[in-house]
């Protein structure tokens, strides 16, 4: 068994199923080892960044180890953006990189990059195998670090080490998994239940740390009659039509979510590190549950911090909490949610072209199967996905949350479809984000992955325009060259359509969602639709007005950069 064989055996033990990457000289021994076995699959992408993003999406959706591979130098460098997405969203991903031969290290050799320094910030584990006798120990440590610490591990293997034999009788260490769950002390739980007993308007803000605690979260909320507000990453924790789910929080949130938080007398933070301080209520008592004690009280002052996993901690609190009087608060928030729903239905109604993006997102929701996985990109499309893709059944919703990188939707859809081949996968993307990773639509063609890409095409970077204008700056350099993405899909060997009207959208979505082929539905949406926050501040309105006056006084050619 050589180093590459030992690596693959460890990956199998750790639950990995595939490696995303592009072959190259420094990792060819690893690629050959994959060729010689039948348990792990190599997925050839068109750009290593897409491979890392696909691995990150797979890890977020499954909780299993995602793996990506890059050769020495540029291949390894290309992985970084996807790895930072995994780091910031606490997704377990292993990055395997090649390196120049050991005899050339430190000589500024062709494609030599200091990969240890490069990966220092992104990785919780960062080591280079210099001697075959270090295997499989370092591979085991890398996998256990990624899974145990929910982050990125980096294992670098020089080209001349990857094919060398592992000494017999060497390290016998094997991967060990654990499903243990921690619970706070009885004293801390008692303090929390005392607060819960005294409150009359509790609100729960639930984050992705509740992903394995949906049943316990609902039981806890029901015992308190408390509305559940979710972070965007946790949008799929509770179906949108559940009577306790009142929306999201933040700039991409809803009026119902904002109302529930602003008018509570006790805020219960569960599995969330929600960073936007302006959306926390002033002077409100708080309980926080988080598996990482270092995060307790980091964003908002808390009276009781409970270090433990969400499921057993919520179950313990529910057992110790008598029925609370939150019904009036819940009823008030539900009334706000209903008023908001009626207004949203008007926004989502079909109209003359160009279509409103809200209507497009709602149409995608109507056509999607109850087990669909939605993969959302970053940009104005994130707003439409957050508010107008209405989840039901067992649908999932995944995005680049903390990093918020553009270009996530297509690679994320590849990772989702490979991880869940039996489920429909729908990517919702803006034309700006999709263009960044467009080449990897060919990966969907190559592996016959029936992903559906719905493009909200406004021929601009719409969210960036809004950011400029809210800051009082005129729109500048946000326009994009138009491209018929449906025709591009056809040229690649997939299926596609360009859509302008509501009738064309209905036909295209029906055909695409019933098809077993990769599709791009390119929808022309209204370019001036505003991505409004749930609450508009005076400064935002003033800045927007100033920007619009500047735009009126500035020639269009100057705004777009023509003639410069």
Coordinates of C-alpha atoms in Angstrom, one line a residue:
X1 CA 0.0 0.0 0.0
X2 CA 1.4 3.4 -1.0
X3 CA 0.7 6.8 0.6
X4 CA -2.2 7.5 -1.8
X5 CA -3.8 4.1 -1.2
X6 CA -3.6 4.7 2.6
X7 CA -5.1 8.1 2.1
X8 CA -8.1 6.7 0.3
X9 CA -8.6 4.0 2.8
X10 CA -8.8 6.6 5.6
X11 CA -11.2 8.7 3.5
X12 CA -13.5 5.7 3.1
X13 CA -13.4 5.1 6.9
X14 CA -14.3 8.7 7.5
X15 CA -17.4 8.5 5.3
X16 CA -16.2 10.4 2.2
X17 CA -17.7 9.3 -1.1
X18 CA -16.0 11.5 -3.7
X19 CA -13.2 13.9 -4.4
X20 CA -13.7 17.1 -6.5
X21 CA -10.8 18.4 -8.5
X22 CA -8.7 18.5 -11.7
X23 CA -5.8 16.1 -12.3
X24 CA -2.3 17.5 -12.4
X25 CA 1.3 16.3 -12.1
X26 CA 1.6 16.6 -8.3
X27 CA -1.6 14.7 -7.6
X28 CA -1.5 12.1 -10.4
X29 CA -0.6 9.3 -8.0
X30 CA -3.7 10.1 -6.0
X31 CA -5.8 10.1 -9.1
X32 CA -4.3 6.8 -10.2
X33 CA -5.1 5.3 -6.7
X34 CA -8.7 6.4 -7.2
X35 CA -8.7 4.7 -10.6
X36 CA -7.6 1.4 -9.0
X37 CA -10.5 1.1 -6.5
X38 CA -14.3 1.4 -6.8
X39 CA -15.5 3.0 -3.5
X40 CA -14.4 6.6 -3.9
X41 CA -15.2 8.6 -7.0
X42 CA -13.2 11.4 -8.7
X43 CA -15.4 14.2 -10.0
X44 CA -13.6 16.3 -12.6
X45 CA -14.6 19.9 -12.4
X46 CA -13.6 22.7 -14.7
X47 CA -12.2 25.0 -12.0
X48 CA -10.9 24.0 -8.6
X49 CA -12.9 26.7 -6.9
X50 CA -16.0 25.0 -8.2
X51 CA -14.7 21.8 -6.7
X52 CA -14.2 23.3 -3.3
X53 CA -17.6 25.0 -3.4
X54 CA -19.2 21.7 -4.4
X55 CA -17.5 19.9 -1.5
X56 CA -18.6 22.6 0.9
X57 CA -22.2 22.4 -0.2
X58 CA -22.1 18.6 0.1
X59 CA -20.7 18.9 3.6
X60 CA -23.4 21.5 4.7
X61 CA -26.2 19.4 3.4
X62 CA -25.1 16.0 4.7
X63 CA -22.8 16.7 7.6
X64 CA -20.4 14.2 6.1
X65 CA -16.8 15.0 5.0
X66 CA -16.5 16.9 1.7
X67 CA -13.2 16.4 -0.1
X68 CA -11.5 18.5 -2.8
X69 CA -8.1 18.2 -4.5
X70 CA -5.8 20.6 -6.1
X71 CA -2.4 20.1 -7.7
X72 CA 0.7 22.1 -6.7
X73 CA 0.7 25.9 -7.1
X74 CA -2.3 27.3 -9.0
X75 CA -4.5 24.3 -8.4
X76 CA -4.1 24.6 -4.7
X77 CA -4.6 28.4 -4.8
X78 CA -7.8 28.0 -6.7
X79 CA -9.4 26.0 -3.8
X80 CA -9.2 28.8 -1.3
X81 CA -12.5 30.7 -1.9
X82 CA -14.5 27.5 -1.6
X83 CA -12.6 26.5 1.5
X84 CA -13.3 29.9 3.1
X85 CA -16.9 29.3 2.4
X86 CA -16.6 26.0 4.3
X87 CA -14.7 27.6 7.2
X88 CA -17.1 30.4 7.7
X89 CA -20.2 28.1 7.6
X90 CA -18.6 25.4 9.8
X91 CA -18.7 22.7 7.1
X92 CA -16.3 19.7 7.4
X93 CA -14.1 19.7 4.3
X94 CA -10.7 18.2 3.6
X95 CA -8.5 19.8 1.1
X96 CA -5.7 17.6 -0.4
X97 CA -3.0 19.4 -2.3
X98 CA 0.0 18.3 -4.2
X99 CA 3.4 19.9 -3.8
X100 CA 6.7 20.0 -5.7
X101 CA 9.1 17.1 -5.0
X102 CA 10.8 17.3 -1.6
X103 CA 14.3 17.8 -3.1
X104 CA 13.1 21.0 -4.7
X105 CA 11.3 22.5 -1.7
X106 CA 12.6 26.0 -0.8
X107 CA 14.4 26.5 -4.2
X108 CA 11.7 28.6 -5.8
X109 CA 10.9 25.7 -8.1
X110 CA 8.3 25.7 -10.9
X111 CA 4.8 26.1 -9.3
X112 CA 6.3 26.1 -5.8
X113 CA 4.0 27.9 -3.3
X114 CA 4.3 27.9 0.4
X115 CA 1.0 26.0 0.9
X116 CA 1.4 25.7 4.7
X117 CA 1.4 29.5 4.9
X118 CA -1.3 29.8 2.3
X119 CA -3.7 27.6 4.2
X120 CA -2.8 28.7 7.7
X121 CA -5.8 30.9 8.3
X122 CA -8.4 28.8 6.6
X123 CA -7.6 25.4 8.1
X124 CA -8.1 23.9 11.6
X125 CA -5.5 21.2 10.6
X126 CA -2.6 22.0 8.2
X127 CA 0.2 19.5 7.7
X128 CA 2.5 18.2 5.0
X129 CA 3.4 14.5 4.7
X130 CA 7.2 14.3 4.3
X131 CA 7.7 10.6 5.1
X132 CA 5.4 7.7 4.2
X133 CA 5.7 6.5 7.8
X134 CA 3.4 9.4 8.8
X135 CA 0.6 7.6 7.0
X136 CA -2.2 6.9 7.8
X137 CA -1.8 8.9 11.1
X138 CA -1.8 12.3 9.5
X139 CA -4.7 11.4 7.2
X140 CA -6.7 10.2 10.2
X141 CA -5.9 13.4 12.2
X142 CA -7.0 15.5 9.2
X143 CA -10.4 13.8 8.8
X144 CA -11.1 13.8 12.5
X145 CA -10.1 17.5 12.8
X146 CA -12.5 18.5 10.0
X147 CA -15.4 16.5 11.3
X148 CA -14.7 17.1 15.0
X149 CA -14.1 20.8 14.7
X150 CA -16.5 21.4 11.8
X151 CA -14.0 23.1 9.6
X152 CA -11.4 22.8 6.9
X153 CA -8.5 20.4 7.2
X154 CA -5.5 20.7 4.7
X155 CA -3.2 17.8 3.9
X156 CA -0.3 18.5 1.5
X157 CA 1.5 15.6 -0.2
X158 CA 4.6 16.2 -2.3
X159 CA 4.6 14.5 -5.7
X160 CA 7.5 12.2 -4.8
X161 CA 5.9 11.0 -1.6
X162 CA 2.4 10.2 -2.9
X163 CA 3.5 7.0 -4.6
X164 CA 5.9 5.7 -2.0
X165 CA 5.1 2.6 0.0
X166 CA 3.8 2.8 3.6
X167 CA 6.1 0.8 5.9
X168 CA 4.5 -2.4 7.1
X169 CA 4.0 -2.6 10.8
X170 CA 3.9 1.1 11.1
X171 CA 1.1 3.3 12.5
X172 CA -2.1 1.3 13.1
X173 CA -4.2 4.3 14.0
X174 CA -7.7 4.3 12.4
X175 CA -10.4 6.9 12.1
X176 CA -12.8 6.9 15.0
X177 CA -16.2 8.6 14.9
X178 CA -18.3 9.9 17.8
X179 CA -22.0 10.8 18.1
X180 CA -21.8 12.0 21.7
X181 CA -23.9 15.1 22.6
X182 CA -23.1 17.5 25.5
X183 CA -25.7 19.0 27.9
X184 CA -25.3 22.0 30.2
X185 CA -25.1 21.5 34.0
X186 CA -28.3 21.1 36.0
X187 CA -27.6 24.4 37.7
X188 CA -27.4 26.3 34.4
X189 CA -30.6 24.6 33.1
X190 CA -32.4 25.6 36.3
X191 CA -31.4 29.2 35.9
X192 CA -32.7 29.1 32.3
X193 CA -36.0 27.5 33.2
X194 CA -36.6 30.2 35.9
X195 CA -36.2 32.9 33.2
X196 CA -38.6 31.0 30.9
X197 CA -41.2 30.7 33.6
X198 CA -41.3 34.5 34.1
X199 CA -41.5 35.6 30.5
X200 CA -44.7 36.6 28.7
X201 CA -43.4 37.3 25.2
X202 CA -40.6 34.9 24.4
X203 CA -39.1 34.6 20.9
X204 CA -36.7 32.0 19.6
X205 CA -34.0 32.9 17.1
X206 CA -32.8 29.5 15.6
X207 CA -29.7 29.0 13.6
X208 CA -28.0 26.2 11.8
X209 CA -26.9 24.7 15.0
X210 CA -30.4 23.3 15.3
X211 CA -30.0 21.2 12.2
X212 CA -30.2 18.0 14.2
X213 CA -32.8 19.3 16.6
X214 CA -35.9 20.1 14.6
X215 CA -38.2 18.0 16.7
X216 CA -36.9 19.3 19.9
X217 CA -37.0 22.9 18.7
X218 CA -40.7 22.6 17.8
X219 CA -41.6 20.9 21.1
X220 CA -39.7 23.7 23.0
X221 CA -41.5 26.4 21.0
X222 CA -44.9 24.8 21.5
X223 CA -44.3 24.6 25.2
X224 CA -43.6 28.4 25.4
X225 CA -46.1 29.4 22.6
X226 CA -43.1 31.2 21.2
X227 CA -42.6 32.4 17.6
X228 CA -39.6 30.9 15.8
X229 CA -37.4 33.3 13.8
X230 CA -34.7 31.7 11.7
X231 CA -31.4 32.9 10.3
X232 CA -31.2 32.7 6.5
X233 CA -28.9 29.6 6.7
X234 CA -31.5 28.0 8.8
X235 CA -34.4 28.9 6.5
X236 CA -35.2 25.2 6.0
X237 CA -35.3 24.2 9.6
X238 CA -39.1 24.8 9.9
X239 CA -41.5 24.9 6.9
X240 CA -42.7 28.4 6.0
X241 CA -46.3 27.4 6.6
X242 CA -45.8 26.2 10.1
X243 CA -47.8 28.3 12.5
X244 CA -44.8 29.0 14.8
X245 CA -42.4 30.0 12.0
X246 CA -42.7 33.8 11.5
X247 CA -39.9 34.5 9.1
X248 CA -36.3 35.6 9.1
X249 CA -34.2 38.4 10.7
X250 CA -31.8 40.9 9.2
X251 CA -31.6 42.9 5.9
X252 CA -32.9 39.8 4.1
X253 CA -35.5 39.0 6.7
X254 CA -39.2 39.7 7.1
X255 CA -41.4 42.0 9.0
X256 CA -42.8 39.1 11.0
X257 CA -39.3 38.1 12.1
X258 CA -38.4 41.7 13.0
X259 CA -41.6 42.2 15.0
X260 CA -41.1 39.0 16.9
X261 CA -37.6 40.0 18.0
X262 CA -38.3 43.7 18.7
X263 CA -41.3 43.1 20.9
X264 CA -40.1 40.1 23.0
X265 CA -39.3 40.1 26.6
X266 CA -37.0 37.1 26.4
X267 CA -34.9 36.1 23.4
X268 CA -33.7 32.5 23.2
X269 CA -30.8 32.1 20.8
X270 CA -30.3 28.5 19.7
X271 CA -27.4 27.4 17.6
X272 CA -26.8 30.8 16.0
X273 CA -24.0 33.3 15.9
X274 CA -26.1 35.9 14.1
X275 CA -23.7 38.7 13.6
X276 CA -25.9 41.7 12.7
X277 CA -26.0 43.6 16.0
X278 CA -28.5 46.3 14.8
X279 CA -31.2 43.6 14.7
X280 CA -30.9 42.5 18.3
X281 CA -33.4 44.1 20.7
X282 CA -32.1 46.6 23.3
X283 CA -32.4 45.8 27.0
X284 CA -34.0 42.4 26.5
X285 CA -33.0 39.4 28.6
X286 CA -31.5 36.5 26.6
X287 CA -30.7 32.8 26.9
X288 CA -28.1 31.4 24.5
X289 CA -27.6 27.7 23.6
X290 CA -24.4 26.9 21.6
X291 CA -22.1 23.9 21.5
X292 CA -19.1 26.3 21.5
X293 CA -18.9 28.1 24.8
X294 CA -16.7 30.7 23.2
X295 CA -19.7 32.0 21.2
X296 CA -21.9 32.6 24.3
X297 CA -22.6 36.3 24.6
X298 CA -20.4 37.2 21.7
X299 CA -23.2 39.1 19.7
X300 CA -25.7 40.0 22.4
X301 CA -25.6 40.1 26.2
X302 CA -27.0 36.9 27.8
X303 CA -28.2 36.2 31.3
X304 CA -27.8 32.5 30.9
X305 CA -25.3 30.8 28.6
X306 CA -25.8 27.1 28.0
X307 CA -22.9 25.3 26.4
X308 CA -24.3 22.1 24.8
X309 CA -25.8 20.6 21.7
X310 CA -29.2 22.0 20.7
X311 CA -31.2 18.7 20.8
X312 CA -30.5 17.4 24.3
X313 CA -30.4 21.0 25.7
X314 CA -33.8 21.9 24.3
X315 CA -35.3 18.6 25.4
X316 CA -34.1 19.3 29.0
X317 CA -35.5 22.8 29.0
X318 CA -38.8 21.6 27.6
X319 CA -39.1 19.0 30.4
X320 CA -38.3 21.6 33.0
X321 CA -40.5 24.4 31.7
X322 CA -44.2 24.8 32.6
X323 CA -46.6 26.2 30.0
X324 CA -45.7 29.9 29.5
X325 CA -48.0 32.7 28.6
X326 CA -46.6 33.7 25.2
X327 CA -49.9 33.3 23.4
X328 CA -50.7 37.0 23.1
X329 CA -47.2 37.8 21.8
X330 CA -47.5 34.9 19.3
X331 CA -50.9 36.1 18.1
X332 CA -49.7 39.7 17.6
X333 CA -46.7 38.5 15.5
X334 CA -48.9 36.1 13.5
X335 CA -51.2 39.1 12.6
X336 CA -48.1 40.9 11.2
X337 CA -47.1 37.8 9.3
X338 CA -50.5 37.5 7.7
X339 CA -50.5 41.2 6.6
X340 CA -47.1 40.7 5.2
X341 CA -48.2 37.6 3.3
X342 CA -51.0 39.5 1.6
X343 CA -48.6 42.2 0.5
X344 CA -46.2 39.5 -0.7
X345 CA -48.8 37.8 -2.8
X346 CA -49.3 41.1 -4.7
X347 CA -45.6 41.3 -5.4
X348 CA -45.6 37.7 -6.6
X349 CA -48.5 38.1 -9.0
X350 CA -47.6 37.8 -12.7
X351 CA -47.4 41.1 -14.6
X352 CA -46.4 42.4 -17.9
X353 CA -42.8 41.8 -18.9
X354 CA -40.1 42.2 -17.7
X355 CA -41.2 39.9 -14.8
X356 CA -40.7 40.9 -11.2
X357 CA -38.1 38.7 -9.6
X358 CA -40.5 38.0 -6.7
X359 CA -43.0 36.4 -9.1
X360 CA -40.2 34.3 -10.6
X361 CA -39.1 33.0 -7.2
X362 CA -42.7 32.2 -6.3
X363 CA -43.2 30.4 -9.6
X364 CA -40.1 28.2 -8.9
X365 CA -41.6 27.4 -5.5
X366 CA -44.9 26.3 -7.0
X367 CA -43.3 24.0 -9.5
X368 CA -40.8 22.5 -7.1
X369 CA -41.3 19.0 -5.7
X370 CA -41.7 18.6 -1.9
X371 CA -38.2 17.2 -1.6
X372 CA -36.4 19.7 -3.7
X373 CA -33.0 21.1 -2.6
X374 CA -32.6 24.8 -3.4
X375 CA -29.1 26.2 -3.9
X376 CA -29.1 30.0 -3.7
X377 CA -26.4 32.3 -5.0
X378 CA -25.3 35.6 -3.5
X379 CA -26.6 39.0 -4.8
X380 CA -30.1 40.4 -5.3
X381 CA -31.2 36.9 -5.9
X382 CA -30.5 36.0 -2.3
X383 CA -33.3 38.5 -1.3
X384 CA -35.7 36.9 -3.6
X385 CA -34.8 33.4 -2.5
X386 CA -34.9 34.3 1.2
X387 CA -38.4 35.9 1.0
X388 CA -40.2 34.4 -2.0
X389 CA -39.0 30.7 -2.2
X390 CA -41.6 29.2 0.2
X391 CA -40.4 26.0 1.6
X392 CA -42.6 23.0 2.5
X393 CA -42.3 19.3 2.9
X394 CA -38.7 18.2 3.3
X395 CA -37.3 20.8 1.0
X396 CA -33.7 22.1 1.8
X397 CA -32.2 25.5 1.2
X398 CA -28.4 26.0 1.1
X399 CA -26.2 29.0 0.3
X400 CA -22.9 30.7 1.0
X401 CA -24.0 32.3 4.2
X402 CA -21.1 33.8 6.2
X403 CA -18.7 34.3 3.3
X404 CA -21.6 35.3 0.9
X405 CA -19.5 34.6 -2.2
X406 CA -20.9 35.1 -5.6
X407 CA -20.8 32.0 -7.8
X408 CA -22.0 29.4 -5.2
X409 CA -25.2 28.3 -6.9
X410 CA -23.9 26.2 -9.8
X411 CA -21.1 24.4 -8.0
X412 CA -23.3 24.0 -4.9
X413 CA -25.9 22.4 -7.1
X414 CA -23.4 19.9 -8.4
X415 CA -22.4 18.9 -4.9
X416 CA -26.1 18.6 -3.8
X417 CA -27.1 16.5 -6.8
X418 CA -24.1 14.1 -6.4
X419 CA -24.9 13.8 -2.7
X420 CA -28.7 13.3 -3.3
X421 CA -29.1 11.8 -6.8
X422 CA -32.7 10.9 -6.1
X423 CA -33.8 14.4 -5.2
X424 CA -34.5 17.4 -7.5
X425 CA -31.9 20.2 -7.2
X426 CA -32.7 23.7 -8.3
X427 CA -30.1 26.5 -8.3
X428 CA -31.4 30.1 -8.2
X429 CA -28.7 32.5 -9.5
X430 CA -28.2 36.0 -10.7
X431 CA -26.6 36.5 -14.1
X432 CA -23.5 38.0 -12.3
X433 CA -23.0 35.0 -10.0
X434 CA -23.7 32.4 -12.6
X435 CA -21.2 33.9 -15.0
X436 CA -18.4 33.4 -12.5
X437 CA -18.7 29.6 -12.6
X438 CA -20.5 29.1 -15.9
X439 CA -17.9 26.7 -17.3
X440 CA -18.9 24.1 -14.7
X441 CA -22.3 23.6 -16.4
X442 CA -20.2 21.3 -18.5
X443 CA -19.5 19.2 -15.4
X444 CA -23.3 18.7 -15.1
X445 CA -23.3 17.6 -18.7
X446 CA -20.3 15.3 -18.3
X447 CA -21.8 13.4 -15.3
X448 CA -25.5 13.7 -16.5
X449 CA -26.5 15.6 -13.4
X450 CA -30.1 16.8 -13.9
X451 CA -29.6 20.1 -12.1
X452 CA -31.9 23.0 -12.9
X453 CA -30.5 26.5 -13.0
X454 CA -33.0 29.4 -12.9
X455 CA -31.3 32.7 -13.8
X456 CA -32.7 36.0 -12.5
X457 CA -31.3 38.0 -15.4
X458 CA -31.4 41.7 -14.8
X459 CA -28.2 42.5 -16.8
X460 CA -26.6 44.1 -13.8
X461 CA -25.1 43.6 -10.3
X462 CA -28.4 44.6 -8.7
X463 CA -27.5 44.3 -5.0
X464 CA -24.3 46.2 -5.5
X465 CA -26.2 49.0 -7.2
X466 CA -28.5 49.1 -4.2
X467 CA -25.5 49.2 -1.8
X468 CA -24.0 52.1 -3.8
X469 CA -27.3 54.1 -3.8
X470 CA -28.1 53.6 -0.1
X471 CA -24.6 55.0 0.6
X472 CA -25.5 58.1 -1.4
X473 CA -23.3 57.1 -4.4
X474 CA -24.6 57.0 -8.0
X475 CA -24.8 53.6 -9.7
X476 CA -21.4 52.8 -11.3
X477 CA -19.9 49.8 -13.0
X478 CA -22.7 47.5 -12.2
X479 CA -24.1 46.9 -15.7
X480 CA -23.4 43.5 -17.3
X481 CA -23.1 42.3 -20.9
X482 CA -26.2 40.3 -21.7
X483 CA -25.9 36.6 -22.5
X484 CA -28.6 34.1 -23.6
X485 CA -27.9 31.5 -20.9
X486 CA -30.5 29.2 -22.3
X487 CA -28.7 29.1 -25.6
X488 CA -25.5 28.5 -23.8
X489 CA -27.0 25.5 -22.1
X490 CA -28.0 24.1 -25.5
X491 CA -24.6 24.7 -26.9
X492 CA -23.1 22.7 -24.0
X493 CA -25.4 19.7 -24.8
X494 CA -28.0 20.5 -22.1
X495 CA -31.4 22.1 -22.3
X496 CA -32.3 25.7 -22.0
X497 CA -34.8 28.4 -22.6
X498 CA -35.0 32.2 -22.6
X499 CA -38.1 33.6 -20.9
X500 CA -39.8 37.0 -20.9
X501 CA -43.4 36.4 -20.1
X502 CA -45.3 34.7 -17.3
X503 CA -46.7 32.1 -19.8
X504 CA -43.2 31.3 -21.1
X505 CA -42.0 31.0 -17.5
X506 CA -44.7 28.5 -16.6
X507 CA -44.0 26.4 -19.7
X508 CA -40.2 26.4 -19.2
X509 CA -40.4 25.5 -15.5
X510 CA -42.9 22.7 -16.2
X511 CA -40.6 21.2 -18.9
X512 CA -37.4 21.7 -17.0
X513 CA -38.6 20.3 -13.7
X514 CA -40.1 17.2 -15.5
X515 CA -36.9 16.6 -17.4
X516 CA -34.0 14.3 -16.4
X517 CA -31.4 16.6 -18.1
X518 CA -29.4 19.6 -17.0
X519 CA -31.4 22.8 -17.6
X520 CA -30.8 26.6 -17.6
X521 CA -34.0 28.7 -17.5
X522 CA -32.9 32.2 -18.3
X523 CA -35.5 34.7 -17.1
X524 CA -35.5 38.4 -18.0
X525 CA -36.4 40.2 -14.7
X526 CA -37.1 43.8 -14.0
X527 CA -33.8 45.6 -13.6
X528 CA -35.1 48.3 -11.3
X529 CA -36.8 46.1 -8.7
X530 CA -35.5 47.2 -5.3
X531 CA -34.2 44.8 -2.7
X532 CA -35.9 46.6 0.3
X533 CA -35.0 45.7 3.9
X534 CA -37.9 44.8 6.3
X535 CA -37.4 48.2 7.9
X536 CA -36.1 51.3 6.2
X537 CA -33.8 53.6 8.2
X538 CA -33.8 57.4 7.7
X539 CA -30.2 57.3 6.6
X540 CA -30.8 54.6 4.0
X541 CA -33.7 56.6 2.5
X542 CA -31.7 59.8 2.5
X543 CA -28.7 58.2 0.8
X544 CA -30.9 56.5 -1.8
X545 CA -32.5 59.8 -2.7
X546 CA -29.2 61.6 -3.0
X547 CA -27.9 58.8 -5.2
X548 CA -30.9 59.1 -7.5
X549 CA -30.4 62.8 -7.9
X550 CA -26.8 62.3 -8.8
X551 CA -27.8 59.6 -11.4
X552 CA -30.2 62.1 -13.0
X553 CA -27.4 64.6 -13.3
X554 CA -24.8 62.2 -14.6
X555 CA -24.9 61.0 -18.2
X556 CA -25.7 57.3 -18.7
X557 CA -22.5 56.8 -20.7
X558 CA -20.4 58.0 -17.8
X559 CA -22.1 55.8 -15.3
X560 CA -21.5 52.7 -17.5
X561 CA -17.9 53.6 -18.1
X562 CA -18.2 54.1 -21.8
X563 CA -15.8 56.4 -23.5
X564 CA -13.2 56.1 -20.8

